[in-house]
Each structure stands twice: as C-alpha cells, then as structure tokens.
Amino acid sequence: MTGHLRHPLTYLQPPARPTGTPDRRALSVYYGPNALNVLCRYRRVIVQPGHYRVDAVRWLQARGVQVLAYLSLGMDSSPHGDWLRGAPDPHWHLRPVDARHPEWRARIEAQVLAHKAVFDGFLLDTLDSASDPVQVRAMLKLVRQVRQWAGPCYLMANRGFGLLPRLGGTINGVLIEALSTTWADGYRTYERHELEYTAALVAQARRLHLEVYGLDYAVTTRARRFALRRAEALGVPTFVSNRELTLPGGLLPRLAAPERHAHGSLSSTSA
C-alpha cells in the first residue's frame, strides 16, 4: 500500500541499485562515544544520541555527514513502566513494550522532538517486537506518528519487513541487520537458505523504493571478506562490526582474527 506525506521528504533519495561496487564508506553504525575523526569519513552514521553533544553532531554535519539517532520503538530498558510487557530479551535484557500505551507514545514523542533539532534523522529499531495483530497496528500508527513529529528528517527502519509494505511514503531507508553474517549462536556466515532469505529482503526493499543498507557481524578476516563480497554482489553497502557495535570504522583486517584450520578451527559457511 502506498501513500503520500503532508510534508516533503527532503532527504528521500533513489534506492541503491546493483550497478557496481557499493560505497563501503556509505554508513557507520557505532554505539560508542567520541571517534569523530573516524565517523567523519562516512556519508551517514548511526549513533546513540546520549553519547554526543550538539557541538559534536554539528562538527560532523559541517563535514557532510548525515547523523542519525538510534530510537527503539518496540523495546525498552526501563526497569519499571506501565507500558512494559513480557519477559526481558535474553541478549540485551530489554523488555517489549505495549506500543498502544499513551505514556510510551509520549516518551517517543519527547525523544523525537528533542533530537530532531540536532540530528538529521532516526534509526527506528525493534519494530519486529510487534508480533501480534494488535501490536502490529499500534506499531504502524507509532511509526506514522514519528514521521509527523520528525517532519522531513530521514527515517531508516531496522528490518521491520512485515510493516514496511504498509508504510509507503513514511520510511526513507531500511537497514538489513545480519545481511550475510550474524553473531547469534556464535559468529558465523549464513547458510544458503538464510542468504536466499536476506536477498529476498533486499529485493522487497527495492520494490518499496527504499534505500537499502546492510549491517554484518564478524570477528574473522574470512567472515568479513565474505560479507563485503556478498554486499558488493547485491549492490548493497554493508557495515561489518562486532556484536556490541563499538568499532566506529567497522572491523578492519588488522582487528579481525585470522582463520584457524587446525583442531578447534573457526569455520565460516558460505553459499
């Protein structure tokens, strides 16, 4: 389903196309502090807004960097709150929220209004926590409200593919986390059926006229190389980092562990 916005999307750009080598400096996803001298090498960066003062963000923007603030719409780290529901996530200890709850919506609105004066846009994370029809409808409404609150800011969804077909004209881009590699159950490259699945996600995003980016996880040179080569084949710029996203320039060859082929080898499965 497509739609039109009341306000023009000044940052809306054509989706990436597999017409050549994607720009490996297109995106950095970094959740640590500082590192401005590294982040300034990228065209677009995603950061934790609490780690950067206004002057730091302005410094990056003056150098042509578009700075997006992380924003979780479906999970929360608060220990208490009437909007919380369900058990904490075992990896990050975040709890899913009731996207219908007025206090949660008020919290999101306050964050958007505060940060849009500083940042160029937002990464909308944890959209996939809306798993039942009631929460899906509520999340769709919340994302549309974020668009209204954010005005012409750039909005990038982290996955959320079950929602995106119903958000025509609302989102500018999509980040496919774990495009070719993952840290879940140990760092590894995807098997063939998993690669086919994420390739289908890329195709879906392009049909929706969204900019497409990848985020991959690796600790070895082989896995890093595999992620970059597959991203190049897909025409999708990907950022390869560690699970904690504490590498502003991504996983570099000098940081990656070499492959071990003897007993206890670190294996990478490719298609």
mmCIF file with all atom_site columns, C-alpha atoms in Angstrom, residues 115-264:
data_model
loop_
_atom_site.group_PDB
_atom_site.id
_atom_site.type_symbol
_atom_site.label_atom_id
_atom_site.label_alt_id
_atom_site.label_comp_id
_atom_site.label_asym_id
_atom_site.label_entity_id
_atom_site.label_seq_id
_atom_site.pdbx_PDB_ins_code
_atom_site.Cartn_x
_atom_site.Cartn_y
_atom_site.Cartn_z
_atom_site.occupancy
_atom_site.B_iso_or_equiv
_atom_site.pdbx_formal_charge
_atom_site.auth_seq_id
_atom_site.auth_comp_id
_atom_site.auth_asym_id
_atom_site.auth_atom_id
_atom_site.pdbx_PDB_model_num
ATOM 1   C CA . HIS A 1 115 ? 16.595 15.102  18.924 1.00 0.00 ? 115 HIS A CA 1
ATOM 2   C CA . LYS A 1 116 ? 15.235 16.343  15.602 1.00 0.00 ? 116 LYS A CA 1
ATOM 3   C CA . ALA A 1 117 ? 16.611 19.794  16.414 1.00 0.00 ? 117 ALA A CA 1
ATOM 4   C CA . VAL A 1 118 ? 20.110 18.287  16.459 1.00 0.00 ? 118 VAL A CA 1
ATOM 5   C CA . PHE A 1 119 ? 20.163 15.108  14.359 1.00 0.00 ? 119 PHE A CA 1
ATOM 6   C CA . ASP A 1 120 ? 19.326 14.587  10.693 1.00 0.00 ? 120 ASP A CA 1
ATOM 7   C CA . GLY A 1 121 ? 17.029 11.656  11.355 1.00 0.00 ? 121 GLY A CA 1
ATOM 8   C CA . PHE A 1 122 ? 16.491 8.416   13.212 1.00 0.00 ? 122 PHE A CA 1
ATOM 9   C CA . LEU A 1 123 ? 17.138 4.694   13.033 1.00 0.00 ? 123 LEU A CA 1
ATOM 10  C CA . LEU A 1 124 ? 13.876 3.086   14.127 1.00 0.00 ? 124 LEU A CA 1
ATOM 11  C CA . ASP A 1 125 ? 14.807 -0.124  15.888 1.00 0.00 ? 125 ASP A CA 1
ATOM 12  C CA . THR A 1 126 ? 12.930 -3.097  17.403 1.00 0.00 ? 126 THR A CA 1
ATOM 13  C CA . LEU A 1 127 ? 9.961  -2.757  15.054 1.00 0.00 ? 127 LEU A CA 1
ATOM 14  C CA . ASP A 1 128 ? 9.803  -6.543  14.842 1.00 0.00 ? 128 ASP A CA 1
ATOM 15  C CA . SER A 1 129 ? 8.829  -6.799  18.507 1.00 0.00 ? 129 SER A CA 1
ATOM 16  C CA . ALA A 1 130 ? 5.250  -6.151  17.329 1.00 0.00 ? 130 ALA A CA 1
ATOM 17  C CA . SER A 1 131 ? 4.291  -9.756  16.705 1.00 0.00 ? 131 SER A CA 1
ATOM 18  C CA . ASP A 1 132 ? 0.506  -9.936  17.106 1.00 0.00 ? 132 ASP A CA 1
ATOM 19  C CA . PRO A 1 133 ? -2.132 -8.063  15.062 1.00 0.00 ? 133 PRO A CA 1
ATOM 20  C CA . VAL A 1 134 ? -2.946 -5.625  17.864 1.00 0.00 ? 134 VAL A CA 1
ATOM 21  C CA . GLN A 1 135 ? 0.673  -4.626  18.370 1.00 0.00 ? 135 GLN A CA 1
ATOM 22  C CA . VAL A 1 136 ? 1.328  -4.507  14.620 1.00 0.00 ? 136 VAL A CA 1
ATOM 23  C CA . ARG A 1 137 ? -1.477 -1.966  14.175 1.00 0.00 ? 137 ARG A CA 1
ATOM 24  C CA . ALA A 1 138 ? -0.168 0.020   17.119 1.00 0.00 ? 138 ALA A CA 1
ATOM 25  C CA . MET A 1 139 ? 3.389  -0.022  15.779 1.00 0.00 ? 139 MET A CA 1
ATOM 26  C CA . LEU A 1 140 ? 2.243  1.128   12.348 1.00 0.00 ? 140 LEU A CA 1
ATOM 27  C CA . LYS A 1 141 ? 0.453  4.028   13.983 1.00 0.00 ? 141 LYS A CA 1
ATOM 28  C CA . LEU A 1 142 ? 3.510  4.853   16.099 1.00 0.00 ? 142 LEU A CA 1
ATOM 29  C CA . VAL A 1 143 ? 5.847  4.902   13.099 1.00 0.00 ? 143 VAL A CA 1
ATOM 30  C CA . ARG A 1 144 ? 3.460  7.206   11.247 1.00 0.00 ? 144 ARG A CA 1
ATOM 31  C CA . GLN A 1 145 ? 3.349  9.450   14.302 1.00 0.00 ? 145 GLN A CA 1
ATOM 32  C CA . VAL A 1 146 ? 7.146  9.518   14.390 1.00 0.00 ? 146 VAL A CA 1
ATOM 33  C CA . ARG A 1 147 ? 7.051  10.762  10.791 1.00 0.00 ? 147 ARG A CA 1
ATOM 34  C CA . GLN A 1 148 ? 4.680  13.558  11.786 1.00 0.00 ? 148 GLN A CA 1
ATOM 35  C CA . TRP A 1 149 ? 6.807  14.519  14.793 1.00 0.00 ? 149 TRP A CA 1
ATOM 36  C CA . ALA A 1 150 ? 10.071 14.288  12.852 1.00 0.00 ? 150 ALA A CA 1
ATOM 37  C CA . GLY A 1 151 ? 8.881  16.262  9.834  1.00 0.00 ? 151 GLY A CA 1
ATOM 38  C CA . PRO A 1 152 ? 11.307 15.920  6.894  1.00 0.00 ? 152 PRO A CA 1
ATOM 39  C CA . CYS A 1 153 ? 14.008 14.075  8.863  1.00 0.00 ? 153 CYS A CA 1
ATOM 40  C CA . TYR A 1 154 ? 15.464 10.905  7.359  1.00 0.00 ? 154 TYR A CA 1
ATOM 41  C CA . LEU A 1 155 ? 13.883 7.741   8.809  1.00 0.00 ? 155 LEU A CA 1
ATOM 42  C CA . MET A 1 156 ? 15.596 4.375   8.482  1.00 0.00 ? 156 MET A CA 1
ATOM 43  C CA . ALA A 1 157 ? 13.925 1.196   9.722  1.00 0.00 ? 157 ALA A CA 1
ATOM 44  C CA . ASN A 1 158 ? 15.967 -1.663  11.108 1.00 0.00 ? 158 ASN A CA 1
ATOM 45  C CA . ARG A 1 159 ? 14.272 -4.564  9.336  1.00 0.00 ? 159 ARG A CA 1
ATOM 46  C CA . GLY A 1 160 ? 10.546 -4.432  10.161 1.00 0.00 ? 160 GLY A CA 1
ATOM 47  C CA . PHE A 1 161 ? 9.698  -6.016  6.814  1.00 0.00 ? 161 PHE A CA 1
ATOM 48  C CA . GLY A 1 162 ? 6.288  -7.152  7.989  1.00 0.00 ? 162 GLY A CA 1
ATOM 49  C CA . LEU A 1 163 ? 5.359  -3.487  8.433  1.00 0.00 ? 163 LEU A CA 1
ATOM 50  C CA . LEU A 1 164 ? 7.108  -1.715  5.591  1.00 0.00 ? 164 LEU A CA 1
ATOM 51  C CA . PRO A 1 165 ? 4.601  -2.528  2.798  1.00 0.00 ? 165 PRO A CA 1
ATOM 52  C CA . ARG A 1 166 ? 2.010  -0.622  4.843  1.00 0.00 ? 166 ARG A CA 1
ATOM 53  C CA . LEU A 1 167 ? 4.278  2.353   5.471  1.00 0.00 ? 167 LEU A CA 1
ATOM 54  C CA . GLY A 1 168 ? 4.537  3.678   1.948  1.00 0.00 ? 168 GLY A CA 1
ATOM 55  C CA . GLY A 1 169 ? 5.932  7.226   1.952  1.00 0.00 ? 169 GLY A CA 1
ATOM 56  C CA . THR A 1 170 ? 6.759  7.078   5.655  1.00 0.00 ? 170 THR A CA 1
ATOM 57  C CA . ILE A 1 171 ? 10.237 5.498   5.711  1.00 0.00 ? 171 ILE A CA 1
ATOM 58  C CA . ASN A 1 172 ? 13.223 6.591   3.614  1.00 0.00 ? 172 ASN A CA 1
ATOM 59  C CA . GLY A 1 173 ? 15.512 3.599   4.018  1.00 0.00 ? 173 GLY A CA 1
ATOM 60  C CA . VAL A 1 174 ? 15.927 0.203   5.593  1.00 0.00 ? 174 VAL A CA 1
ATOM 61  C CA . LEU A 1 175 ? 18.837 -1.418  7.393  1.00 0.00 ? 175 LEU A CA 1
ATOM 62  C CA . ILE A 1 176 ? 19.035 -5.187  6.940  1.00 0.00 ? 176 ILE A CA 1
ATOM 63  C CA . GLU A 1 177 ? 20.778 -6.260  10.116 1.00 0.00 ? 177 GLU A CA 1
ATOM 64  C CA . ALA A 1 178 ? 22.686 -9.510  9.686  1.00 0.00 ? 178 ALA A CA 1
ATOM 65  C CA . LEU A 1 179 ? 22.639 -9.329  5.909  1.00 0.00 ? 179 LEU A CA 1
ATOM 66  C CA . SER A 1 180 ? 25.189 -12.097 5.388  1.00 0.00 ? 180 SER A CA 1
ATOM 67  C CA . THR A 1 181 ? 26.682 -12.843 8.803  1.00 0.00 ? 181 THR A CA 1
ATOM 68  C CA . THR A 1 182 ? 25.436 -12.970 12.381 1.00 0.00 ? 182 THR A CA 1
ATOM 69  C CA . TRP A 1 183 ? 26.599 -13.156 15.991 1.00 0.00 ? 183 TRP A CA 1
ATOM 70  C CA . ALA A 1 184 ? 23.576 -15.200 17.143 1.00 0.00 ? 184 ALA A CA 1
ATOM 71  C CA . ASP A 1 185 ? 24.618 -18.629 18.413 1.00 0.00 ? 185 ASP A CA 1
ATOM 72  C CA . GLY A 1 186 ? 28.215 -17.653 17.745 1.00 0.00 ? 186 GLY A CA 1
ATOM 73  C CA . TYR A 1 187 ? 29.689 -15.539 14.963 1.00 0.00 ? 187 TYR A CA 1
ATOM 74  C CA . ARG A 1 188 ? 29.109 -17.243 11.629 1.00 0.00 ? 188 ARG A CA 1
ATOM 75  C CA . THR A 1 189 ? 28.263 -16.657 7.995  1.00 0.00 ? 189 THR A CA 1
ATOM 76  C CA . TYR A 1 190 ? 24.809 -17.579 6.807  1.00 0.00 ? 190 TYR A CA 1
ATOM 77  C CA . GLU A 1 191 ? 23.916 -20.834 5.146  1.00 0.00 ? 191 GLU A CA 1
ATOM 78  C CA . ARG A 1 192 ? 22.366 -20.918 1.687  1.00 0.00 ? 192 ARG A CA 1
ATOM 79  C CA . HIS A 1 193 ? 18.713 -20.710 2.743  1.00 0.00 ? 193 HIS A CA 1
ATOM 80  C CA . GLU A 1 194 ? 19.494 -17.765 5.039  1.00 0.00 ? 194 GLU A CA 1
ATOM 81  C CA . LEU A 1 195 ? 21.322 -15.962 2.266  1.00 0.00 ? 195 LEU A CA 1
ATOM 82  C CA . GLU A 1 196 ? 18.379 -16.500 -0.046 1.00 0.00 ? 196 GLU A CA 1
ATOM 83  C CA . TYR A 1 197 ? 16.072 -15.035 2.598  1.00 0.00 ? 197 TYR A CA 1
ATOM 84  C CA . THR A 1 198 ? 18.071 -11.821 3.032  1.00 0.00 ? 198 THR A CA 1
ATOM 85  C CA . ALA A 1 199 ? 18.475 -11.483 -0.736 1.00 0.00 ? 199 ALA A CA 1
ATOM 86  C CA . ALA A 1 200 ? 14.677 -11.552 -0.935 1.00 0.00 ? 200 ALA A CA 1
ATOM 87  C CA . LEU A 1 201 ? 14.555 -8.793  1.699  1.00 0.00 ? 201 LEU A CA 1
ATOM 88  C CA . VAL A 1 202 ? 16.833 -6.649  -0.451 1.00 0.00 ? 202 VAL A CA 1
ATOM 89  C CA . ALA A 1 203 ? 14.542 -7.184  -3.426 1.00 0.00 ? 203 ALA A CA 1
ATOM 90  C CA . GLN A 1 204 ? 11.481 -6.326  -1.340 1.00 0.00 ? 204 GLN A CA 1
ATOM 91  C CA . ALA A 1 205 ? 13.051 -3.104  -0.080 1.00 0.00 ? 205 ALA A CA 1
ATOM 92  C CA . ARG A 1 206 ? 13.871 -2.048  -3.623 1.00 0.00 ? 206 ARG A CA 1
ATOM 93  C CA . ARG A 1 207 ? 10.324 -2.747  -4.747 1.00 0.00 ? 207 ARG A CA 1
ATOM 94  C CA . LEU A 1 208 ? 9.234  -0.374  -1.991 1.00 0.00 ? 208 LEU A CA 1
ATOM 95  C CA . HIS A 1 209 ? 11.659 2.259   -3.346 1.00 0.00 ? 209 HIS A CA 1
ATOM 96  C CA . LEU A 1 210 ? 13.716 2.357   -0.173 1.00 0.00 ? 210 LEU A CA 1
ATOM 97  C CA . GLU A 1 211 ? 17.417 2.929   0.230  1.00 0.00 ? 211 GLU A CA 1
ATOM 98  C CA . VAL A 1 212 ? 18.967 -0.345  1.367  1.00 0.00 ? 212 VAL A CA 1
ATOM 99  C CA . TYR A 1 213 ? 21.900 -0.817  3.742  1.00 0.00 ? 213 TYR A CA 1
ATOM 100 C CA . GLY A 1 214 ? 23.376 -3.877  5.399  1.00 0.00 ? 214 GLY A CA 1
ATOM 101 C CA . LEU A 1 215 ? 24.865 -4.491  8.827  1.00 0.00 ? 215 LEU A CA 1
ATOM 102 C CA . ASP A 1 216 ? 27.018 -7.560  9.323  1.00 0.00 ? 216 ASP A CA 1
ATOM 103 C CA . TYR A 1 217 ? 28.854 -9.062  12.281 1.00 0.00 ? 217 TYR A CA 1
ATOM 104 C CA . ALA A 1 218 ? 32.228 -10.773 12.163 1.00 0.00 ? 218 ALA A CA 1
ATOM 105 C CA . VAL A 1 219 ? 35.399 -11.425 14.128 1.00 0.00 ? 219 VAL A CA 1
ATOM 106 C CA . THR A 1 220 ? 37.474 -13.189 11.450 1.00 0.00 ? 220 THR A CA 1
ATOM 107 C CA . THR A 1 221 ? 39.024 -11.963 8.222  1.00 0.00 ? 221 THR A CA 1
ATOM 108 C CA . ARG A 1 222 ? 37.222 -14.668 6.265  1.00 0.00 ? 222 ARG A CA 1
ATOM 109 C CA . ALA A 1 223 ? 33.769 -13.725 7.536  1.00 0.00 ? 223 ALA A CA 1
ATOM 110 C CA . ARG A 1 224 ? 34.476 -10.029 6.995  1.00 0.00 ? 224 ARG A CA 1
ATOM 111 C CA . ARG A 1 225 ? 35.602 -10.680 3.446  1.00 0.00 ? 225 ARG A CA 1
ATOM 112 C CA . PHE A 1 226 ? 32.571 -12.857 2.764  1.00 0.00 ? 226 PHE A CA 1
ATOM 113 C CA . ALA A 1 227 ? 30.176 -10.145 3.989  1.00 0.00 ? 227 ALA A CA 1
ATOM 114 C CA . LEU A 1 228 ? 31.820 -7.438  1.897  1.00 0.00 ? 228 LEU A CA 1
ATOM 115 C CA . ARG A 1 229 ? 31.941 -9.540  -1.256 1.00 0.00 ? 229 ARG A CA 1
ATOM 116 C CA . ARG A 1 230 ? 28.319 -10.578 -0.976 1.00 0.00 ? 230 ARG A CA 1
ATOM 117 C CA . ALA A 1 231 ? 27.267 -6.990  -0.300 1.00 0.00 ? 231 ALA A CA 1
ATOM 118 C CA . GLU A 1 232 ? 29.141 -5.961  -3.435 1.00 0.00 ? 232 GLU A CA 1
ATOM 119 C CA . ALA A 1 233 ? 27.334 -8.639  -5.441 1.00 0.00 ? 233 ALA A CA 1
ATOM 120 C CA . LEU A 1 234 ? 23.988 -7.393  -4.130 1.00 0.00 ? 234 LEU A CA 1
ATOM 121 C CA . GLY A 1 235 ? 24.881 -3.745  -4.691 1.00 0.00 ? 235 GLY A CA 1
ATOM 122 C CA . VAL A 1 236 ? 24.207 -3.008  -1.023 1.00 0.00 ? 236 VAL A CA 1
ATOM 123 C CA . PRO A 1 237 ? 26.654 -1.069  1.149  1.00 0.00 ? 237 PRO A CA 1
ATOM 124 C CA . THR A 1 238 ? 27.205 -3.005  4.371  1.00 0.00 ? 238 THR A CA 1
ATOM 125 C CA . PHE A 1 239 ? 28.984 -2.150  7.605  1.00 0.00 ? 239 PHE A CA 1
ATOM 126 C CA . VAL A 1 240 ? 30.841 -5.024  9.269  1.00 0.00 ? 240 VAL A CA 1
ATOM 127 C CA . SER A 1 241 ? 31.324 -4.687  13.009 1.00 0.00 ? 241 SER A CA 1
ATOM 128 C CA . ASN A 1 242 ? 31.257 -6.574  16.281 1.00 0.00 ? 242 ASN A CA 1
ATOM 129 C CA . ARG A 1 243 ? 28.138 -7.544  18.227 1.00 0.00 ? 243 ARG A CA 1
ATOM 130 C CA . GLU A 1 244 ? 28.385 -4.522  20.519 1.00 0.00 ? 244 GLU A CA 1
ATOM 131 C CA . LEU A 1 245 ? 28.862 -2.058  17.638 1.00 0.00 ? 245 LEU A CA 1
ATOM 132 C CA . THR A 1 246 ? 31.866 -0.449  19.308 1.00 0.00 ? 246 THR A CA 1
ATOM 133 C CA . LEU A 1 247 ? 34.045 -0.158  16.175 1.00 0.00 ? 247 LEU A CA 1
ATOM 134 C CA . PRO A 1 248 ? 33.447 3.251   14.529 1.00 0.00 ? 248 PRO A CA 1
ATOM 135 C CA . GLY A 1 249 ? 35.334 2.232   11.401 1.00 0.00 ? 249 GLY A CA 1
ATOM 136 C CA . GLY A 1 250 ? 33.991 -1.298  11.412 1.00 0.00 ? 250 GLY A CA 1
ATOM 137 C CA . LEU A 1 251 ? 36.003 -4.496  11.639 1.00 0.00 ? 251 LEU A CA 1
ATOM 138 C CA . LEU A 1 252 ? 39.301 -3.841  9.879  1.00 0.00 ? 252 LEU A CA 1
ATOM 139 C CA . PRO A 1 253 ? 41.704 -6.543  8.701  1.00 0.00 ? 253 PRO A CA 1
ATOM 140 C CA . ARG A 1 254 ? 44.194 -5.729  11.457 1.00 0.00 ? 254 ARG A CA 1
ATOM 141 C CA . LEU A 1 255 ? 41.453 -6.204  14.071 1.00 0.00 ? 255 LEU A CA 1
ATOM 142 C CA . ALA A 1 256 ? 39.969 -9.385  12.639 1.00 0.00 ? 256 ALA A CA 1
ATOM 143 C CA . ALA A 1 257 ? 41.165 -12.748 13.898 1.00 0.00 ? 257 ALA A CA 1
ATOM 144 C CA . PRO A 1 258 ? 42.809 -14.998 11.312 1.00 0.00 ? 258 PRO A CA 1
ATOM 145 C CA . GLU A 1 259 ? 41.141 -18.242 10.405 1.00 0.00 ? 259 GLU A CA 1
ATOM 146 C CA . ARG A 1 260 ? 42.409 -21.342 12.148 1.00 0.00 ? 260 ARG A CA 1
ATOM 147 C CA . HIS A 1 261 ? 42.285 -24.514 10.099 1.00 0.00 ? 261 HIS A CA 1
ATOM 148 C CA . ALA A 1 262 ? 43.653 -26.957 12.668 1.00 0.00 ? 262 ALA A CA 1
ATOM 149 C CA . HIS A 1 263 ? 41.730 -28.553 15.536 1.00 0.00 ? 263 HIS A CA 1
ATOM 150 C CA . GLY A 1 264 ? 39.171 -26.188 17.011 1.00 0.00 ? 264 GLY A CA 1
#
